[in-house]
Coordinates of C-alpha atoms in Angstrom, one line a residue:
M14 CA 26.0 21.6 67.6
N15 CA 27.4 19.6 65.7
K16 CA 29.0 21.0 61.4
F17 CA 26.5 21.8 59.7
E18 CA 24.5 23.3 62.1
S19 CA 27.2 25.4 62.6
K20 CA 27.8 26.1 58.7
L21 CA 24.1 27.3 58.5
S22 CA 24.3 29.5 62.3
D23 CA 27.8 31.3 60.5
S24 CA 25.8 31.9 57.4
I25 CA 23.5 35.1 56.5
V26 CA 20.8 32.9 56.2
P27 CA 17.7 33.5 58.6
A28 CA 16.9 31.2 61.4
W29 CA 13.4 30.0 60.6
L30 CA 15.0 29.2 56.5
R31 CA 18.2 26.9 58.7
G32 CA 14.9 25.2 60.7
L33 CA 13.3 24.2 57.8
V34 CA 16.4 23.3 56.6
L35 CA 17.2 21.0 59.0
L36 CA 13.6 19.5 59.6
A37 CA 14.2 19.0 55.9
L38 CA 17.6 17.0 55.9
A39 CA 15.8 15.0 59.3
L40 CA 12.6 13.8 57.3
A41 CA 15.0 12.9 54.3
L42 CA 17.3 11.4 56.8
G43 CA 14.4 8.8 58.7
G44 CA 12.9 9.1 55.1
C45 CA 15.6 6.1 54.2
A46 CA 16.6 5.0 57.0
T47 CA 14.2 1.9 57.4
V48 CA 15.6 1.5 52.9
E49 CA 20.0 -0.1 53.8
Y50 CA 21.4 0.1 50.2
R51 CA 23.5 -3.0 48.4
D52 CA 26.1 -3.1 46.3
T53 CA 28.2 -6.0 44.7
K54 CA 30.4 -5.7 47.7
A55 CA 29.9 -8.4 50.1
K56 CA 28.4 -7.4 54.0
S57 CA 28.3 -11.1 55.4
A58 CA 29.7 -14.6 54.5
N59 CA 26.5 -15.4 54.0
D60 CA 25.6 -12.9 51.3
G61 CA 24.3 -14.0 48.1
A62 CA 23.8 -11.7 44.6
L63 CA 20.4 -10.9 42.6
L64 CA 21.2 -10.0 39.3
V65 CA 18.1 -8.9 37.1
R66 CA 17.7 -7.0 34.0
V67 CA 14.8 -4.4 33.9
L68 CA 13.3 -3.3 30.1
P69 CA 11.0 -0.3 29.1
N70 CA 8.8 -1.7 26.3
V71 CA 6.2 1.1 26.6
Q72 CA 5.7 4.4 24.6
S73 CA 6.4 6.7 27.6
S74 CA 9.8 5.8 28.7
S75 CA 12.6 7.5 25.7
Q76 CA 15.1 5.7 24.3
Y77 CA 17.2 7.8 24.7
F78 CA 16.8 9.9 28.2
K79 CA 16.2 7.8 31.6
N80 CA 16.6 9.0 34.8
W81 CA 16.4 5.0 36.7
H82 CA 16.1 4.6 40.1
A83 CA 16.8 2.3 42.7
L84 CA 15.0 -1.2 42.5
K85 CA 13.5 -2.1 45.9
V86 CA 13.4 -4.9 47.1
A87 CA 11.6 -6.4 50.5
R88 CA 12.8 -10.5 52.3
A89 CA 10.3 -12.0 54.3
P90 CA 10.9 -11.6 58.3
Q91 CA 13.1 -13.9 59.7
A92 CA 13.7 -15.4 63.2
G93 CA 13.4 -12.5 65.4
E94 CA 12.0 -9.1 62.7
P95 CA 9.1 -8.3 63.3
K96 CA 8.4 -7.7 59.1
E97 CA 10.2 -7.3 56.1
V98 CA 12.8 -6.1 55.5
E99 CA 13.8 -3.6 52.0
Y100 CA 16.7 -3.0 50.5
S101 CA 17.3 -1.2 47.3
V102 CA 19.9 -2.1 44.3
R103 CA 21.2 1.1 42.0
A104 CA 20.3 0.6 38.2
K105 CA 23.7 0.5 36.5
K106 CA 23.5 1.6 32.1
D107 CA 26.3 0.1 30.6
A108 CA 25.4 -1.8 27.0
A109 CA 22.0 -0.1 26.9
S110 CA 20.0 2.1 25.3
R111 CA 16.9 1.4 26.7
S112 CA 16.9 -1.2 29.7
A113 CA 19.2 -1.0 33.5
V114 CA 20.7 -3.5 35.1
Y115 CA 20.7 -4.2 38.8
A116 CA 23.0 -5.8 40.8
G117 CA 23.6 -6.3 44.2
M118 CA 24.6 -8.6 47.2
L119 CA 21.5 -9.1 49.2
P120 CA 21.7 -12.0 52.7
P121 CA 19.8 -15.3 52.2
G122 CA 16.1 -15.3 52.3
Q123 CA 12.5 -15.4 50.5
Y124 CA 12.0 -11.7 48.6
R125 CA 9.5 -9.9 46.7
F126 CA 9.8 -7.0 44.2
V127 CA 8.5 -3.8 45.5
Q128 CA 8.9 -0.7 43.7
F129 CA 11.1 0.2 40.5
S130 CA 11.1 3.2 38.3
S131 CA 11.9 3.3 34.5
E132 CA 11.4 7.4 33.5
M133 CA 8.9 8.8 31.5
C134 CA 10.2 10.9 29.1
G135 CA 13.5 12.9 30.3
N136 CA 14.2 16.4 31.2
G137 CA 11.5 18.1 33.3
C138 CA 9.3 15.0 33.7
V139 CA 8.5 12.9 37.0
S140 CA 9.9 10.0 37.4
S141 CA 7.4 7.5 36.9
W142 CA 7.5 4.8 40.5
L143 CA 5.9 1.8 39.1
N144 CA 4.7 -0.4 42.5
I145 CA 5.3 -4.3 41.8
D146 CA 2.1 -6.0 43.3
E147 CA 2.3 -8.5 46.1
K148 CA 1.1 -11.2 44.0
F149 CA 4.1 -11.2 41.7
S150 CA 6.6 -13.9 41.3
R151 CA 9.3 -14.2 44.0
F152 CA 12.5 -15.5 44.1
E153 CA 15.2 -16.8 46.8
I154 CA 18.7 -15.3 48.1
K155 CA 21.6 -18.3 49.3
P156 CA 24.9 -17.7 50.3
G157 CA 27.6 -17.2 47.8
Q158 CA 24.8 -18.1 44.7
I159 CA 23.9 -15.0 42.0
T160 CA 19.9 -14.9 41.8
D161 CA 19.3 -14.6 37.5
L162 CA 16.1 -13.3 37.3
G163 CA 17.0 -12.5 33.6
V164 CA 14.3 -9.3 32.2
L165 CA 11.7 -7.9 33.4
V166 CA 9.8 -6.4 30.8
Q167 CA 7.6 -3.6 31.6
T168 CA 4.9 -3.6 28.9
G169 CA 1.9 -2.5 27.4
S170 CA -1.5 -3.4 28.5
Q171 CA -3.4 -5.9 25.8
D172 CA -6.8 -4.5 26.2
G173 CA -4.8 -0.6 24.3
S174 CA -5.0 1.0 27.4
Q175 CA -2.4 3.4 29.8
R176 CA -2.2 0.7 32.2
T177 CA 1.5 -1.0 32.2
A178 CA 1.6 -4.8 32.9
L179 CA 5.3 -6.6 34.4
T180 CA 7.0 -9.6 33.0
H181 CA 9.7 -12.1 33.1
D182 CA 10.5 -15.3 31.4
L183 CA 9.2 -18.5 32.8
L184 CA 13.4 -19.6 32.7
G185 CA 15.0 -16.3 34.2
E186 CA 17.8 -17.2 33.3
S187 CA 19.4 -15.6 30.0
E188 CA 22.6 -16.0 27.9
L189 CA 24.0 -13.0 28.4
T190 CA 24.8 -12.9 32.1
P191 CA 28.2 -14.8 32.4
Q192 CA 29.2 -11.4 29.3
I193 CA 27.3 -9.3 31.7
V194 CA 28.9 -10.4 35.2
R195 CA 32.3 -10.6 33.8
E196 CA 32.1 -6.9 32.1
I197 CA 30.0 -5.2 34.1
F198 CA 30.2 -6.5 37.9
P199 CA 33.1 -8.7 38.0
D200 CA 33.0 -8.7 41.9
L201 CA 30.4 -11.6 41.4
L202 CA 32.6 -13.1 39.4
P203 CA 33.6 -16.0 42.0
M204 CA 29.4 -17.4 42.3
M205 CA 29.9 -17.9 38.8
S206 CA 31.3 -21.5 39.8
K207 CA 28.3 -22.2 41.3
P208 CA 25.0 -23.3 40.2
R209 CA 23.1 -20.2 38.9
L210 CA 18.9 -19.7 41.3
S211 CA 15.8 -18.5 39.1
W212 CA 12.2 -17.3 39.7
D213 CA 10.8 -19.4 43.2
E214 CA 8.3 -21.8 40.2
A215 CA 5.7 -22.0 43.1
S216 CA 5.1 -18.1 43.0
I217 CA 5.1 -17.9 39.2
P218 CA 1.5 -16.3 39.1
A219 CA -0.2 -19.1 36.2
F220 CA -0.8 -15.9 33.8
M221 CA 3.0 -15.1 34.1
G222 CA 3.4 -17.2 30.0
S223 CA 0.9 -16.1 27.8
T224 CA 1.8 -13.0 29.3
H225 CA 5.6 -12.1 28.4
R226 CA 4.6 -14.3 25.0
A227 CA 2.2 -11.5 25.0
A228 CA 4.9 -9.1 25.1
V229 CA 6.9 -9.6 21.8
Q230 CA 3.7 -8.8 20.1
L231 CA 3.4 -5.7 22.0
S232 CA 7.1 -4.5 21.2
Y233 CA 7.3 -0.9 20.9
G234 CA 9.0 1.0 18.3
F235 CA 9.7 1.8 15.1
L236 CA 13.2 2.1 15.2
D237 CA 15.9 2.3 12.2
A238 CA 13.5 1.3 9.5
Q239 CA 14.4 0.2 6.3
D240 CA 12.9 -0.2 3.2
I241 CA 12.9 -3.7 2.4
G242 CA 12.8 -3.7 -2.2
D243 CA 8.7 -5.8 -1.7
G244 CA 6.8 -2.6 -0.6
A245 CA 7.7 -3.5 2.7
L246 CA 9.9 -1.4 5.4
L247 CA 12.1 -3.9 8.3
Y248 CA 12.0 -2.2 11.5
G249 CA 13.6 -2.8 15.1
S250 CA 11.3 -2.7 18.2
A251 CA 12.6 -2.2 21.9
N252 CA 11.8 -6.3 23.2
G253 CA 13.6 -8.2 20.7
A254 CA 11.3 -7.8 18.0
V255 CA 11.7 -7.1 14.2
G256 CA 8.6 -6.1 12.8
R257 CA 7.7 -6.6 9.2
W258 CA 5.4 -4.0 7.8
K259 CA 3.7 -4.5 3.9
L260 CA 2.3 -1.2 3.2
G261 CA -1.3 -1.3 3.5
G262 CA -1.5 -4.4 5.0
A263 CA -0.1 -5.5 8.2
R264 CA 2.5 -6.3 10.9
K265 CA 4.5 -9.0 11.9
L266 CA 7.2 -9.3 14.9
F267 CA 9.5 -11.7 14.2
D268 CA 11.1 -12.9 17.7
I269 CA 14.9 -12.4 17.6
G270 CA 14.9 -14.4 21.0
E271 CA 16.7 -12.2 23.8
R272 CA 14.8 -9.2 25.4
V273 CA 16.4 -6.4 24.6
S274 CA 15.9 -2.9 22.3
V275 CA 16.8 -3.9 18.5
D276 CA 18.2 -0.2 17.7
S277 CA 19.6 -1.7 14.0
V278 CA 18.6 -3.7 10.7
L279 CA 20.3 -4.4 8.2
V280 CA 18.6 -5.7 5.0
L281 CA 20.5 -8.0 2.8
S282 CA 17.9 -9.2 0.6
E283 CA 14.5 -10.1 1.2
S284 CA 14.9 -12.7 2.9
Q285 CA 17.8 -12.3 5.1
W286 CA 18.1 -9.8 7.7
M287 CA 20.1 -8.5 10.7
A288 CA 19.4 -7.1 14.1
A289 CA 21.7 -5.7 16.6
G290 CA 21.3 -3.1 19.9
E291 CA 21.8 -3.7 23.5
F292 CA 24.3 -6.1 25.3
S293 CA 26.1 -6.4 22.0
T294 CA 23.4 -8.8 20.4
V295 CA 23.3 -9.6 16.9
R296 CA 21.5 -12.0 15.1
I297 CA 20.6 -13.3 11.4
T298 CA 17.5 -14.5 10.0
N299 CA 17.7 -16.4 6.6
D300 CA 13.7 -17.1 6.1
R301 CA 12.2 -13.8 6.8
G302 CA 12.1 -13.9 10.3
R303 CA 11.7 -17.7 10.9
T304 CA 14.8 -18.6 13.1
W305 CA 17.5 -16.6 14.6
Q306 CA 21.0 -17.2 14.5
S307 CA 23.6 -15.2 17.2
L308 CA 26.3 -13.8 15.6
S309 CA 27.7 -11.6 18.8
G310 CA 30.7 -14.2 18.9
N311 CA 33.9 -13.0 20.2
L312 CA 32.7 -8.9 20.3
P313 CA 33.0 -7.6 24.1
L314 CA 29.5 -5.6 25.7
G315 CA 29.2 -2.7 24.6
L316 CA 25.5 -0.6 22.8
I317 CA 25.6 -1.9 19.2
V318 CA 24.3 1.1 17.0
S319 CA 24.7 0.8 13.8
L320 CA 24.9 -2.0 10.8
N321 CA 26.5 -1.5 7.4
L322 CA 27.0 -3.3 4.5
W323 CA 29.9 -2.9 1.4
R324 CA 31.1 -5.9 -0.5
E325 CA 29.8 -9.2 1.6
S326 CA 31.0 -7.5 4.5
V327 CA 29.3 -6.5 7.3
F328 CA 30.5 -2.8 9.4
L329 CA 29.4 -3.1 13.0
T330 CA 29.2 0.5 14.9
L331 CA 29.2 -0.2 19.3
L332 CA 30.1 2.2 22.0
Q333 CA 31.5 0.2 24.5
G334 CA 32.1 3.0 27.4
K335 CA 33.5 5.7 26.5
D336 CA 34.7 4.2 23.1
V337 CA 33.1 3.8 19.5
K338 CA 34.4 0.5 18.0
I339 CA 34.2 0.3 14.5
Y340 CA 34.5 -4.2 13.3
R341 CA 33.8 -5.4 10.6
A342 CA 33.1 -9.6 9.3
P343 CA 32.1 -11.3 6.0
V344 CA 28.4 -11.7 6.2
G345 CA 27.5 -14.8 7.8
S346 CA 30.5 -14.7 10.4
D347 CA 30.7 -13.9 14.1
Q348 CA 34.3 -13.4 14.0
W349 CA 34.6 -9.5 14.2
Q350 CA 37.8 -7.9 13.5
L351 CA 38.6 -4.3 14.8
L352 CA 39.4 -1.6 12.0
A353 CA 39.2 1.8 14.3
S354 CA 39.0 2.7 18.0
H355 CA 37.9 6.0 19.5
T356 CA 37.2 7.6 22.4
T357 CA 34.3 10.5 22.8
D358 CA 35.1 13.1 24.8
V359 CA 31.8 15.1 25.9
N360 CA 32.1 18.4 28.3
L361 CA 29.2 18.4 30.6
L362 CA 28.9 21.7 30.3
F363 CA 28.6 22.7 26.3
D364 CA 28.4 19.6 25.0
L365 CA 24.7 17.9 24.4
Q366 CA 24.7 14.8 26.8
G367 CA 23.3 10.9 25.9
V368 CA 24.5 11.7 22.2
L369 CA 25.2 8.2 20.2
P370 CA 27.4 8.1 17.5
Q371 CA 26.3 7.6 14.1
S372 CA 27.5 5.5 11.3
Q373 CA 26.4 6.1 7.4
L374 CA 28.4 4.3 4.5
Y375 CA 29.1 7.3 1.2
G376 CA 30.7 5.2 -1.6
D377 CA 33.6 3.1 0.1
V378 CA 34.3 5.5 3.2
L379 CA 32.1 4.2 6.9
F380 CA 31.5 8.3 8.9
T381 CA 30.9 7.2 12.2
T382 CA 30.1 10.5 14.4
V383 CA 32.2 10.0 17.9
P384 CA 30.8 12.7 20.4
A385 CA 30.8 15.1 20.6
R386 CA 32.4 17.3 18.3
Q387 CA 34.8 14.6 16.2
L388 CA 34.4 12.5 12.2
S389 CA 35.9 9.5 12.0
A390 CA 36.6 9.2 8.0
L391 CA 38.0 4.8 7.6
D392 CA 38.2 4.3 3.5
L393 CA 36.8 0.6 3.9
T394 CA 39.3 0.0 0.8
S395 CA 42.6 0.6 2.5
G396 CA 41.8 0.6 6.4
H397 CA 43.0 4.2 6.9
V398 CA 40.9 6.6 9.4
E399 CA 41.0 10.3 8.9
M400 CA 39.2 12.2 11.9
R401 CA 37.7 15.5 11.6
T402 CA 35.6 17.6 13.8
L403 CA 32.5 18.8 13.0
P404 CA 31.3 22.2 13.9
V405 CA 28.5 21.4 16.4
S406 CA 27.9 19.0 19.9
A407 CA 25.7 17.2 16.8
N408 CA 22.8 14.7 17.8
N409 CA 22.3 14.3 14.2
F410 CA 24.3 13.5 11.4
A411 CA 23.2 12.2 8.0
I412 CA 25.1 12.0 4.5
S413 CA 22.6 12.8 1.4
A414 CA 23.1 10.9 -2.3
D415 CA 24.8 13.8 -3.8
G416 CA 27.7 12.9 -0.8
V417 CA 26.3 16.9 1.3
L418 CA 27.6 16.0 5.5
R419 CA 24.9 17.5 7.3
C420 CA 25.0 17.8 10.8
H421 CA 23.1 19.4 13.7
K422 CA 22.1 20.8 17.1
P423 CA 18.9 22.1 18.7
A424 CA 18.8 24.7 20.4
A425 CA 16.0 26.6 23.1
F426 CA 13.8 28.6 20.0
Q427 CA 16.2 27.7 17.0
T428 CA 18.4 24.8 15.5
H429 CA 22.1 25.0 14.7
M430 CA 22.7 23.2 10.9
Y431 CA 26.0 22.4 9.3
E432 CA 27.2 21.8 6.0
S433 CA 29.6 20.1 4.2
N434 CA 30.2 19.3 1.2
D435 CA 34.3 18.4 0.5
L436 CA 33.4 15.1 3.0
G437 CA 33.8 16.9 6.6
K438 CA 36.8 18.7 5.8
T439 CA 35.5 21.8 6.3
W440 CA 31.3 23.1 7.6
V441 CA 29.1 26.4 6.7
E442 CA 25.7 27.0 8.2
S443 CA 23.2 25.4 6.1
N444 CA 20.5 27.4 3.9
L445 CA 18.1 26.2 5.6
P446 CA 15.6 28.8 7.5
R447 CA 16.3 28.1 11.1
S448 CA 13.1 26.6 13.0
R449 CA 13.0 24.6 15.8
L450 CA 13.6 20.7 16.2
P451 CA 13.6 19.9 12.3
R452 CA 15.1 17.1 11.3
I453 CA 18.0 16.7 9.6
P454 CA 16.5 17.2 4.9
A455 CA 16.1 13.5 3.8
F456 CA 17.8 13.9 -0.3
R457 CA 17.3 11.7 -3.4
D458 CA 19.2 13.3 -5.9
K459 CA 21.5 16.5 -5.8
Q460 CA 18.2 18.5 -5.7
H461 CA 15.3 17.1 -4.7
G462 CA 14.7 16.7 -0.7
V463 CA 12.2 17.1 1.8
V464 CA 12.0 17.9 6.2
V465 CA 10.2 18.4 8.2
S466 CA 10.8 22.4 10.2
L467 CA 8.2 23.8 13.2
K468 CA 8.8 28.0 13.3
W469 CA 9.5 29.7 16.6
G470 CA 5.6 31.4 17.4
Q471 CA 4.2 29.5 13.9
P472 CA 1.8 27.0 13.2
P473 CA 2.7 22.9 14.4
F474 CA 4.9 21.2 12.5
K475 CA 5.6 21.2 8.6
F476 CA 6.4 19.3 5.5
A477 CA 8.7 20.8 3.0
Y478 CA 10.4 20.3 -0.3
T479 CA 13.0 21.3 -2.1
S480 CA 13.6 21.4 -5.7
D481 CA 16.9 23.2 -6.8
G482 CA 19.1 21.6 -3.9
G483 CA 17.9 23.6 -1.0
K484 CA 18.2 26.8 -2.1
T485 CA 14.6 27.4 -1.4
W486 CA 12.6 25.4 0.3
V487 CA 7.9 25.4 0.4
E488 CA 6.2 24.5 3.4
T489 CA 3.0 22.0 2.5
T490 CA 1.5 19.7 4.4
E491 CA 0.8 20.2 8.2
P492 CA 1.2 16.7 9.8
P493 CA -0.6 16.0 13.7
H494 CA 2.6 14.8 15.3
Y495 CA 6.3 15.5 15.3
F496 CA 8.4 12.4 12.5
D497 CA 11.6 11.2 14.2
R498 CA 13.1 9.8 10.9
L499 CA 12.9 11.0 7.1
F500 CA 13.9 8.6 4.3
Y501 CA 13.5 7.8 1.1
S502 CA 12.9 3.8 -0.8
R503 CA 15.3 2.5 -2.2
D504 CA 13.8 3.3 -5.5
G505 CA 13.7 6.7 -4.7
S506 CA 10.2 6.9 -5.9
K507 CA 9.0 7.6 -2.9
A508 CA 10.1 9.4 0.8
F509 CA 9.0 8.8 4.1
A510 CA 8.5 10.0 7.3
S511 CA 8.0 8.4 10.9
T512 CA 7.9 8.4 14.6
V513 CA 9.5 6.1 17.0
E514 CA 5.6 5.1 17.6
G515 CA 5.6 3.4 14.5
K516 CA 2.5 6.4 12.1
L517 CA 4.1 6.8 9.2
W518 CA 3.5 9.3 6.8
Q519 CA 4.1 8.9 2.5
T520 CA 5.0 10.8 -0.4
E521 CA 4.8 10.3 -3.9
D522 CA 6.0 13.2 -5.6
D523 CA 9.4 14.4 -3.9
G524 CA 7.2 16.1 -0.6
K525 CA 4.4 18.1 -2.7
T526 CA 2.0 16.4 -0.9
W527 CA 1.4 13.6 1.7
L528 CA -0.9 11.4 3.0
P529 CA -0.1 8.9 6.4
I530 CA -0.3 5.5 5.8
K531 CA -2.6 3.3 7.6

């Protein structure tokens, strides 16, 4: 009898239940026996390395909550082997909001992808396993070399159906690979002195090039929407594209040249825009999106969560591991100066998990949340940083035009909304009615604001507005879906409500009436 069986026998667990547990354990071990897990430690001097990123460019994959499973590959039978040998490589999510990076040492041979999964929505959901067709592109592993496959993009179908397609760039190799290897997979550094391998060209399906180009135009998401000021909005999306939407007209997507999630955009002028996101990607265009130039420069590898403009300088907030870093560079420069660095402190039991930092500018001060409960106030004129404490582990933070800071934490049946009238030094509970899943209100001025709320046990989402600084709220339109963000236009004449899928509603009377924009 082994130690595990002995422990069960000595307990008060019934015999039939002990047998069931042992049977389940045996089945689990037996089911995994044919798949060998590989990390970046070589098991043989002949091993080579696989490196590939996977980017979910589909509606069903949340931006923030993912349950990445191991990527499964199969090596074609070698001499004396009766069948394929399968290997499993685990995901790493460093420097990413949506993507995952896979790297592992594998024995030489011809390989194909078998299966991978990106979570469909988050906690409580069943994982979305994707089995890969045997006709999909293949690759080779050679001793002492890296096979760099670039990015696999999991994207929606062109026919508008719910089918998922898998695409990749024909070249495979990524410009980000040297930095990814150096900062995430240092075990592979010795191999970087040798030529990198990529896809087996003969195995790439004829349609792959057109499918990959189409995936850019199907880039999913409506992230960090900004008013350009000419009746159009600018926004980021999941597959390395920035969108421009002339309201009432067609949307146009501009490829920034890297397959990453664009989580932040910045409007410098009508024709000059910036885009930033995963893997320290920073791009600028001076010709309304036709061409893009990299400004990543000397940034370490991380996730860029916000861009802010102040006096001809760009302020960039980057999450690197557990550190929140704030950088500054003149507009158009790729040389970034580190201004502040703060370490996150998130309690696994009492704080919200997976919450990203948020930065907002008010006057000459840049406020940055440092999860879970810290707030950095960086005086841009002096460079002085003052740390303040948030009242809750906040997943949303906003500053209104009158300088009121607001944060909120969702709970099962109601939220906890707090306000500060002294720039975060002290906080009080908001006079907003406690609702389930509300957004922080957007304010045009000290008196006028809008919000979306859902009261427990009452009908679906409703817009509400205030004309007295939030003392009272009047509910109005009941939209058919929940909105991810509320924001005003630059001139304050309109307010918008948007979803991450790209649905947009608008009000021109401070929230009294709302209409969808087609």
